[in-house]
Coordinates of N, CA and C and ligand atoms in Angstrom, one line a residue:
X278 N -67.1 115.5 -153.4 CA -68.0 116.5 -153.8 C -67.4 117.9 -153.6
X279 N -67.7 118.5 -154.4 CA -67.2 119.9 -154.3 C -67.4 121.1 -153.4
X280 N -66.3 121.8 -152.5 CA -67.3 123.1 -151.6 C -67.2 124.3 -152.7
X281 N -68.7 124.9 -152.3 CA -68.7 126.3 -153.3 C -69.3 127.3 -152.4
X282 N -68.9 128.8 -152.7 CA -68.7 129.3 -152.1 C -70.2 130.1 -151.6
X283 N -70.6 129.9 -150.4 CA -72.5 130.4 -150.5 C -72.3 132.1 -149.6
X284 N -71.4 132.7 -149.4 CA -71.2 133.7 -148.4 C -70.1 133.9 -147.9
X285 N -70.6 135.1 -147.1 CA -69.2 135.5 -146.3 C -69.4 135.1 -144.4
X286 N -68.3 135.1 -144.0 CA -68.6 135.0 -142.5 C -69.5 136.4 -142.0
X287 N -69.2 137.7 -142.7 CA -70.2 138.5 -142.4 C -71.5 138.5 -142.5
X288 N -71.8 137.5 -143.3 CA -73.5 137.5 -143.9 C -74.2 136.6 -143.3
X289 N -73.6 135.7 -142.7 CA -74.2 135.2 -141.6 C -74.5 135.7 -140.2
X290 N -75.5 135.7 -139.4 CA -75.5 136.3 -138.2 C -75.9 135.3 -137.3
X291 N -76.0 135.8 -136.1 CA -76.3 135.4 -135.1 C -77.7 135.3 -134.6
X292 N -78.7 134.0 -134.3 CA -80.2 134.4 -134.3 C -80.6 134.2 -135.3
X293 N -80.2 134.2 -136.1 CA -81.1 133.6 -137.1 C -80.8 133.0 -138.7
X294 N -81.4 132.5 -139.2 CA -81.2 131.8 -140.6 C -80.5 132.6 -141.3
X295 N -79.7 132.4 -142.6 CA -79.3 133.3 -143.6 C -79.6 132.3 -145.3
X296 N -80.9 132.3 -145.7 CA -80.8 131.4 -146.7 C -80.3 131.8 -147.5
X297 N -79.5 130.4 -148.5 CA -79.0 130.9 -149.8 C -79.1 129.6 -151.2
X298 N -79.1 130.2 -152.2 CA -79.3 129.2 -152.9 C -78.1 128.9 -153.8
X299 N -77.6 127.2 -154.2 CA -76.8 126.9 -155.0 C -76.8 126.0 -155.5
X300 N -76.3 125.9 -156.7 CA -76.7 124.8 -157.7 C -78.1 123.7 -157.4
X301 N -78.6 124.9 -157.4 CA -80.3 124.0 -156.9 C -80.4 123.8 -155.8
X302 N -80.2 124.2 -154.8 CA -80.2 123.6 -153.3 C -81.1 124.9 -152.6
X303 N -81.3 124.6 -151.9 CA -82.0 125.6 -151.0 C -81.4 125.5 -149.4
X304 N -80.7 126.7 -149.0 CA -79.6 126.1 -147.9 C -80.2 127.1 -147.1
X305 N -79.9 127.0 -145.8 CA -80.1 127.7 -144.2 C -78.7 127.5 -143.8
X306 N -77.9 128.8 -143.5 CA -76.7 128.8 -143.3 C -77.2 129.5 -141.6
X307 N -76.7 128.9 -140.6 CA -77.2 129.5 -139.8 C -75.8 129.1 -138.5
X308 N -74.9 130.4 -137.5 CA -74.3 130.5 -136.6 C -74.8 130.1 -135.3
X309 N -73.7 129.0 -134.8 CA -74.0 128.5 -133.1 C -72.8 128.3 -132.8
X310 N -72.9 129.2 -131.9 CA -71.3 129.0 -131.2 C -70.1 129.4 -132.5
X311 N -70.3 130.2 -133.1 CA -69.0 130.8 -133.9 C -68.8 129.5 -134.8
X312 N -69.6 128.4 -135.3 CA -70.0 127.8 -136.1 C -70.5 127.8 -136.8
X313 N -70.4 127.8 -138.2 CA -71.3 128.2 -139.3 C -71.7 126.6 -139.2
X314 N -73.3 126.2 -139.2 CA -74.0 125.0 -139.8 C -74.8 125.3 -141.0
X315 N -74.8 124.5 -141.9 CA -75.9 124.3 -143.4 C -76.9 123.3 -143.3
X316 N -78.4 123.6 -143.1 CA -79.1 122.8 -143.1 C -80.0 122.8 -144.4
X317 N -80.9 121.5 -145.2 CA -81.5 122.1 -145.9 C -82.6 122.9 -145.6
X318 N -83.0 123.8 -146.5 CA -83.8 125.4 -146.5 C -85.7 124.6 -146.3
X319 N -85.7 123.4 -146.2 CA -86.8 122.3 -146.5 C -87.4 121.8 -145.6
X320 N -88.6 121.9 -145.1 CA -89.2 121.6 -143.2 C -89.4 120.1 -144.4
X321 N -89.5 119.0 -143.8 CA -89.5 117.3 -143.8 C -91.0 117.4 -143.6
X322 N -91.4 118.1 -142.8 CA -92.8 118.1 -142.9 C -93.8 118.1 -144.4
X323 N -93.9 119.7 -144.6 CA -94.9 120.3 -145.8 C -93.9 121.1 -146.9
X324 N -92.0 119.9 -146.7 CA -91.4 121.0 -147.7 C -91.5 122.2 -147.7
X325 N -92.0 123.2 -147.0 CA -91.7 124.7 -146.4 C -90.5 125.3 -146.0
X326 N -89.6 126.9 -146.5 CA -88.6 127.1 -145.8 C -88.4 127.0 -143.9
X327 N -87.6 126.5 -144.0 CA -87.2 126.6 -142.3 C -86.6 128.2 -142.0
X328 N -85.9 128.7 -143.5 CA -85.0 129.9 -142.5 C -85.5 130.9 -142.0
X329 N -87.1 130.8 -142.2 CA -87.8 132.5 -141.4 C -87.9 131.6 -140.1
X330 N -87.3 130.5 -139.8 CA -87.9 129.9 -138.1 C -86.8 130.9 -137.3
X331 N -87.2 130.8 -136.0 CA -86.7 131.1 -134.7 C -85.6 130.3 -134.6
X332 N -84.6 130.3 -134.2 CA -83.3 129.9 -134.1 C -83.0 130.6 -132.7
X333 N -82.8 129.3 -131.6 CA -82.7 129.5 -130.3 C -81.5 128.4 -129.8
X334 N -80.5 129.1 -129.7 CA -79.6 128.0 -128.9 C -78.9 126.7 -130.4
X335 N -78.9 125.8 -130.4 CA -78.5 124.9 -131.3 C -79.8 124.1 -132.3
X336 N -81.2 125.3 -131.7 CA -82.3 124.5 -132.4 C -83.1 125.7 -133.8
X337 N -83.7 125.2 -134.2 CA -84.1 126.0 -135.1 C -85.9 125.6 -134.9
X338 N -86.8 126.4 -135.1 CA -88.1 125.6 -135.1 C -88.7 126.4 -136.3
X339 N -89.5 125.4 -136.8 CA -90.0 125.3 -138.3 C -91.3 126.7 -137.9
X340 N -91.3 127.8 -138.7 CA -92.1 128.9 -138.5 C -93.7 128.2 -138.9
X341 N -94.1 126.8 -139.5 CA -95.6 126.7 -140.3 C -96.0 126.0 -138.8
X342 N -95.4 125.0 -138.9 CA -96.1 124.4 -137.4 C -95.5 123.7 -136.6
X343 N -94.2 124.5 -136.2 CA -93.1 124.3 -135.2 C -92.9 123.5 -134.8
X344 N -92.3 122.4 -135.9 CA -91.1 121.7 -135.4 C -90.3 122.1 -135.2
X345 N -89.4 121.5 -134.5 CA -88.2 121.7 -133.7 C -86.9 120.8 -134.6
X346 N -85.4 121.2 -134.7 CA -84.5 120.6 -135.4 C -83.5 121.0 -134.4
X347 N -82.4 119.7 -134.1 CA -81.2 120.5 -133.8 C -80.4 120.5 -135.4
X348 N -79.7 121.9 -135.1 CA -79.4 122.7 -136.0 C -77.9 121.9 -136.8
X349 N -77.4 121.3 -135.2 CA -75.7 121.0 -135.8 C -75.8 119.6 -136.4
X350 N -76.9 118.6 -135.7 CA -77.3 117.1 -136.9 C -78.4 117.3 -137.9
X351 N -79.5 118.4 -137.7 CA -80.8 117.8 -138.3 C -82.0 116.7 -138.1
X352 N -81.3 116.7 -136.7 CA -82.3 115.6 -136.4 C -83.5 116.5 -135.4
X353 N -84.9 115.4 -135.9 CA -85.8 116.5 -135.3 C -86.0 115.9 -134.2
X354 N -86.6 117.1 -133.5 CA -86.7 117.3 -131.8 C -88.0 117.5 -131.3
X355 N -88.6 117.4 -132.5 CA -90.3 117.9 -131.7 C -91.1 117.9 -133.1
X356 N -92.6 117.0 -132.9 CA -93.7 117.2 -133.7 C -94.2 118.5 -134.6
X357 N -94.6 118.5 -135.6 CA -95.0 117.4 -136.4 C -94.2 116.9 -137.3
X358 N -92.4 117.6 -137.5 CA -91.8 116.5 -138.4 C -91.3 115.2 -137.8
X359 N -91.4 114.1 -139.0 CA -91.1 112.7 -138.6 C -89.5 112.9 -139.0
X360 N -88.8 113.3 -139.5 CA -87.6 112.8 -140.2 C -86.7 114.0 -139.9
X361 N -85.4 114.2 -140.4 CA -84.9 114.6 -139.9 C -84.2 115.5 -141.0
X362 N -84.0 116.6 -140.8 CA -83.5 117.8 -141.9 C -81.8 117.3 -142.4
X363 N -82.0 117.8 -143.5 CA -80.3 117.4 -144.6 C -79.4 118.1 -143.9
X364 N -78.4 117.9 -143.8 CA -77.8 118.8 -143.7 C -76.4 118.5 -144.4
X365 N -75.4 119.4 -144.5 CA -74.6 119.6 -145.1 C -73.1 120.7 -144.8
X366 N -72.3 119.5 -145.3 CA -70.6 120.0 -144.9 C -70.3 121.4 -145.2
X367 N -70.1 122.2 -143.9 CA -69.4 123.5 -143.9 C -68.2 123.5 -143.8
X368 N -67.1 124.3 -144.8 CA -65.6 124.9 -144.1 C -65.7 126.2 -144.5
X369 N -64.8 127.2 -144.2 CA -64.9 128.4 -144.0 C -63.3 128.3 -144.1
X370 N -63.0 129.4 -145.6 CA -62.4 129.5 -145.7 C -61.6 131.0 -146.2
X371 N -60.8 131.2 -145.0 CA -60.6 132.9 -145.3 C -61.8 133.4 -144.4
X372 N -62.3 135.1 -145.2 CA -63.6 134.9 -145.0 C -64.8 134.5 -146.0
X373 N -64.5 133.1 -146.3 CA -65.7 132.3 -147.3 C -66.5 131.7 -146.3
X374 N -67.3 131.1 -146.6 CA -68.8 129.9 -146.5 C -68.4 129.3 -147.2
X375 N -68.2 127.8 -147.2 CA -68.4 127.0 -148.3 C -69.1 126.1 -147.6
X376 N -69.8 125.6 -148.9 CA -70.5 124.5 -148.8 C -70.3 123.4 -149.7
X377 N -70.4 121.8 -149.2 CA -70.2 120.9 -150.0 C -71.7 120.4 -150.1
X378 N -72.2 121.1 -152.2 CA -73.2 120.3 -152.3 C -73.1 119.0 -153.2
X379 N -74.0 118.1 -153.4 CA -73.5 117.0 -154.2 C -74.0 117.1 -155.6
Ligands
FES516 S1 -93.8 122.7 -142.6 FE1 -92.5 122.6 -140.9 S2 -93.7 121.8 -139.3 FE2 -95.0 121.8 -141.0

């Protein structure tokens, strides 16, 4: 599958989500530890964006009715999502974002 390019290392910050959209996807590009992670933009719960959530440490929590995700697997960490967020291959290249969507 192909990486394409969703940003720059500048346009990502620190604290908090930076969504972006590609070839249909709805992505949460979000920094931990000088790691860029991509999760999808999609609470598992009520399908709602995640990236207006609070981003604390390696977790992200869903702003509608805070669930909890870790940010680097997607796996959820707290009620009321049952399942666990997409997430998706980062490289960074230069200063790119890339992402591998399918
Ligand atoms: S939509 Fe995310 S917890 Fe409900």
């Amino acid at each position: 599958m192909p990486f394409v390019k969703v940003a720059t290392l500048a346009e990502v910050p620190s604290g908090r989500a930076k969504p972006v959209s590609v070839q249909g996807w709805q992505i949460a590009l979000i920094r931990v530890n000088d790691h860029i992670h991509a999760i999808a933009d999609c609470c598992p719960h009520k399908q709602l964006p995640l990236s207006p959530g609070l981003v604390a440490g390696c977790e992200i929590v869903c702003p509608w009715h805070a669930a909890r995700f870790d940010i680097t697997t997607g796996a959820v960490l707290g009620p009321p999502a049952r399942s666990a967020v997409r997430t998706f291959q980062v490289q960074v290249v230069g200063d790119d974002v890339e992402v591998e969507v399918p």
